Amino acid sequence: MNKKAVIANDHGAVDLKNLIADHLASRGYDVVNLGVDDQQSVDYPDMANRGAKEFFKGGYELLILCCGTGIGISIAANKIHGIRCALPQDTFAARMAKEHNNANCLAFGGRISYKEPVTDMIDAFIDSEFEGGRHASRVEKMMRLQN
Ligand code: RB5
């Protein structure tokens, strides 16, 4: 059975969303697109909420959220119980987001000029494993902050 990802975006990241969705499909993922597909203005907190609601229905490995910068939608996502949303700058940060932080959500910005392709960052994340151990207790501690 294919792995599943859900993606949501606002109007600031339509092209990036399509790039990511195509890339995940090429990596064998079934991708559910809940973002907007045109330039009509929407609110990124609504998109974060929509994506997270679908993610928590279960069966998804990953939630990807995109807005103009990735900042607003990642802040919104991290207000949602159970979400650990990373906003990686490069492939190193993307790998760490899995290995150390066990992130379940990645955010990117459609108006950001990244020094490495976003698709490489996604590969770095999905090809890594959470290391557990001392990182597990830190993640547990981090998640207790939401209560
Ligand atoms: C929308 O114009 C823009 O504010 C949004 O996409 C995002 O960049 C917010 O953080």
Tab-separated table of C-alpha atoms and ligand atoms in Angstrom:
chain	number	residue	atom	x	y	z
A	1	MET	CA	0.000	0.000	0.000
A	2	ASN	CA	1.282	3.466	-0.868
A	3	LYS	CA	2.233	5.937	1.823
A	4	LYS	CA	-0.106	8.907	2.090
A	5	ALA	CA	0.494	12.639	2.429
A	6	VAL	CA	-1.911	15.532	2.724
A	7	ILE	CA	-1.043	18.987	1.479
A	8	ALA	CA	-2.782	22.325	1.962
A	9	ASN	CA	-1.794	25.810	0.842
A	10	ASP	CA	-2.984	29.355	0.476
A	11	HIS	CA	-2.818	31.538	-2.629
A	12	GLY	CA	0.846	32.364	-1.948
A	13	ALA	CA	2.050	28.882	-2.791
A	14	VAL	CA	-0.026	27.329	-5.573
A	15	ASP	CA	2.943	26.561	-7.848
A	16	LEU	CA	5.034	25.247	-4.972
A	17	LYS	CA	2.152	23.043	-3.811
A	18	ASN	CA	1.897	21.539	-7.307
A	19	LEU	CA	5.659	20.949	-7.437
A	20	ILE	CA	5.595	19.204	-4.061
A	21	ALA	CA	2.503	17.144	-4.858
A	22	ASP	CA	4.046	15.952	-8.139
A	23	HIS	CA	7.288	15.113	-6.397
A	24	LEU	CA	5.597	13.136	-3.642
A	25	ALA	CA	3.599	11.247	-6.270
A	26	SER	CA	6.853	10.433	-8.087
A	27	ARG	CA	8.142	9.070	-4.761
A	28	GLY	CA	5.165	6.723	-4.571
A	29	TYR	CA	2.896	8.707	-2.265
A	30	ASP	CA	-0.816	9.090	-2.597
A	31	VAL	CA	-1.307	12.836	-2.166
A	32	VAL	CA	-4.523	14.468	-1.004
A	33	ASN	CA	-4.606	18.112	-2.080
A	34	LEU	CA	-6.759	20.291	0.158
A	35	GLY	CA	-5.174	23.581	-0.816
A	36	VAL	CA	-6.343	26.243	-3.217
A	37	ASP	CA	-5.472	25.956	-6.895
A	38	ASP	CA	-5.863	29.574	-7.917
A	39	GLN	CA	-4.879	33.048	-6.751
A	40	GLN	CA	-8.080	33.814	-4.869
A	41	SER	CA	-7.077	35.054	-1.426
A	42	VAL	CA	-7.714	32.687	1.488
A	43	ASP	CA	-6.539	32.706	5.107
A	44	TYR	CA	-3.572	30.469	5.938
A	45	PRO	CA	-4.910	29.486	9.420
A	46	ASP	CA	-7.944	27.980	7.677
A	47	MET	CA	-5.660	26.001	5.379
A	48	ALA	CA	-3.568	24.753	8.317
A	49	ASN	CA	-6.730	23.671	10.106
A	50	ARG	CA	-8.118	21.940	7.022
A	51	GLY	CA	-4.893	20.023	6.423
A	52	ALA	CA	-4.481	19.020	10.069
A	53	LYS	CA	-8.084	17.807	10.358
A	54	GLU	CA	-7.529	15.483	7.402
A	55	PHE	CA	-4.127	14.368	8.718
A	56	PHE	CA	-5.650	13.324	12.044
A	57	LYS	CA	-8.252	11.171	10.346
A	58	GLY	CA	-5.320	8.777	10.228
A	59	GLY	CA	-3.279	6.837	7.718
A	60	TYR	CA	-1.122	9.784	6.703
A	61	GLU	CA	2.655	9.833	7.079
A	62	LEU	CA	3.024	13.522	6.486
A	63	LEU	CA	1.246	16.856	6.389
A	64	ILE	CA	2.705	19.564	4.161
A	65	LEU	CA	1.553	23.167	4.473
A	66	CYS	CA	2.545	26.049	2.223
A	67	CYS	CA	1.866	29.778	2.273
A	68	GLY	CA	3.794	32.764	0.954
A	69	THR	CA	6.583	32.421	3.492
A	70	GLY	CA	5.660	29.202	5.293
A	71	ILE	CA	5.763	31.236	8.496
A	72	GLY	CA	2.105	31.998	9.123
A	73	ILE	CA	0.896	28.534	8.236
A	74	SER	CA	3.570	26.868	10.397
A	75	ILE	CA	2.706	29.066	13.390
A	76	ALA	CA	-0.974	28.253	12.894
A	77	ALA	CA	-0.242	24.522	12.570
A	78	ASN	CA	1.782	24.488	15.761
A	79	LYS	CA	-1.253	25.770	17.666
A	80	ILE	CA	-3.081	22.558	16.767
A	81	HIS	CA	-2.866	19.756	19.315
A	82	GLY	CA	-0.530	17.004	18.139
A	83	ILE	CA	1.106	18.897	15.296
A	84	ARG	CA	4.869	19.299	15.183
A	85	CYS	CA	5.412	21.531	12.186
A	86	ALA	CA	8.945	22.323	11.025
A	87	LEU	CA	9.894	25.153	8.685
A	88	PRO	CA	13.194	23.875	7.269
A	89	GLN	CA	15.708	26.216	5.656
A	90	ASP	CA	17.743	23.499	3.906
A	91	THR	CA	18.234	19.736	3.611
A	92	PHE	CA	20.147	19.537	6.885
A	93	ALA	CA	17.288	21.137	8.805
A	94	ALA	CA	14.786	18.917	6.993
A	95	ARG	CA	16.691	15.786	8.039
A	96	MET	CA	16.978	17.025	11.619
A	97	ALA	CA	13.253	17.751	11.666
A	98	LYS	CA	12.712	13.981	11.373
A	99	GLU	CA	15.760	12.577	13.182
A	100	HIS	CA	15.589	14.826	16.241
A	101	ASN	CA	12.160	16.479	16.305
A	102	ASN	CA	10.003	13.730	14.780
A	103	ALA	CA	8.053	16.418	12.965
A	104	ASN	CA	4.793	15.266	11.407
A	105	CYS	CA	4.362	18.413	9.334
A	106	LEU	CA	6.611	20.446	7.041
A	107	ALA	CA	5.928	24.017	5.970
A	108	PHE	CA	7.394	25.867	2.998
A	109	GLY	CA	7.027	29.284	1.430
A	110	GLY	CA	6.030	29.784	-2.190
A	111	ARG	CA	7.604	33.252	-2.222
A	112	ILE	CA	10.892	32.190	-0.635
A	113	SER	CA	14.153	31.686	-2.561
A	114	TYR	CA	15.601	28.581	-0.954
A	115	LYS	CA	19.273	27.730	-1.355
A	116	GLU	CA	18.350	24.103	-2.043
A	117	PRO	CA	15.318	22.732	-3.889
A	118	VAL	CA	12.279	22.145	-1.707
A	119	THR	CA	12.004	18.692	-3.276
A	120	ASP	CA	15.475	17.841	-1.917
A	121	MET	CA	14.351	18.986	1.529
A	122	ILE	CA	11.320	16.749	1.299
A	123	ASP	CA	13.495	13.810	0.255
A	124	ALA	CA	15.858	14.477	3.164
A	125	PHE	CA	12.874	14.315	5.503
A	126	ILE	CA	11.070	11.282	4.153
A	127	ASP	CA	14.286	9.296	3.750
A	128	SER	CA	15.243	9.820	7.410
A	129	GLU	CA	14.132	8.061	10.582
A	130	PHE	CA	13.408	9.443	14.025
A	131	GLU	CA	16.360	8.538	16.238
A	132	GLY	CA	14.376	8.137	19.464
A	133	GLY	CA	16.405	7.859	22.677
A	134	ARG	CA	17.206	11.236	24.195
A	135	HIS	CA	15.317	12.887	21.356
A	136	ALA	CA	12.150	10.982	22.276
A	137	SER	CA	12.157	12.390	25.788
A	138	ARG	CA	12.724	15.892	24.397
A	139	VAL	CA	9.853	15.489	21.960
A	140	GLU	CA	7.621	14.238	24.791
A	141	LYS	CA	8.658	17.223	26.898
A	142	MET	CA	7.940	19.551	23.979
A	143	MET	CA	4.496	18.099	23.440
A	144	ARG	CA	3.637	18.455	27.123
A	145	LEU	CA	3.969	22.211	26.640
A	146	GLN	CA	0.746	22.178	24.653
A	147	ASN	CA	-1.293	21.095	27.707
B	1	RB5	C1	-0.661	35.944	2.224
B	1	RB5	O1	-0.541	37.134	1.505
B	1	RB5	C2	0.582	35.741	3.092
B	1	RB5	O2	0.505	36.583	4.202
B	1	RB5	C3	0.695	34.312	3.517
B	1	RB5	O3	0.769	33.484	2.398
B	1	RB5	C4	1.886	33.943	4.366
B	1	RB5	O4	3.071	34.393	3.798
B	1	RB5	C5	1.801	34.270	5.794
B	1	RB5	O5	2.679	33.939	6.613
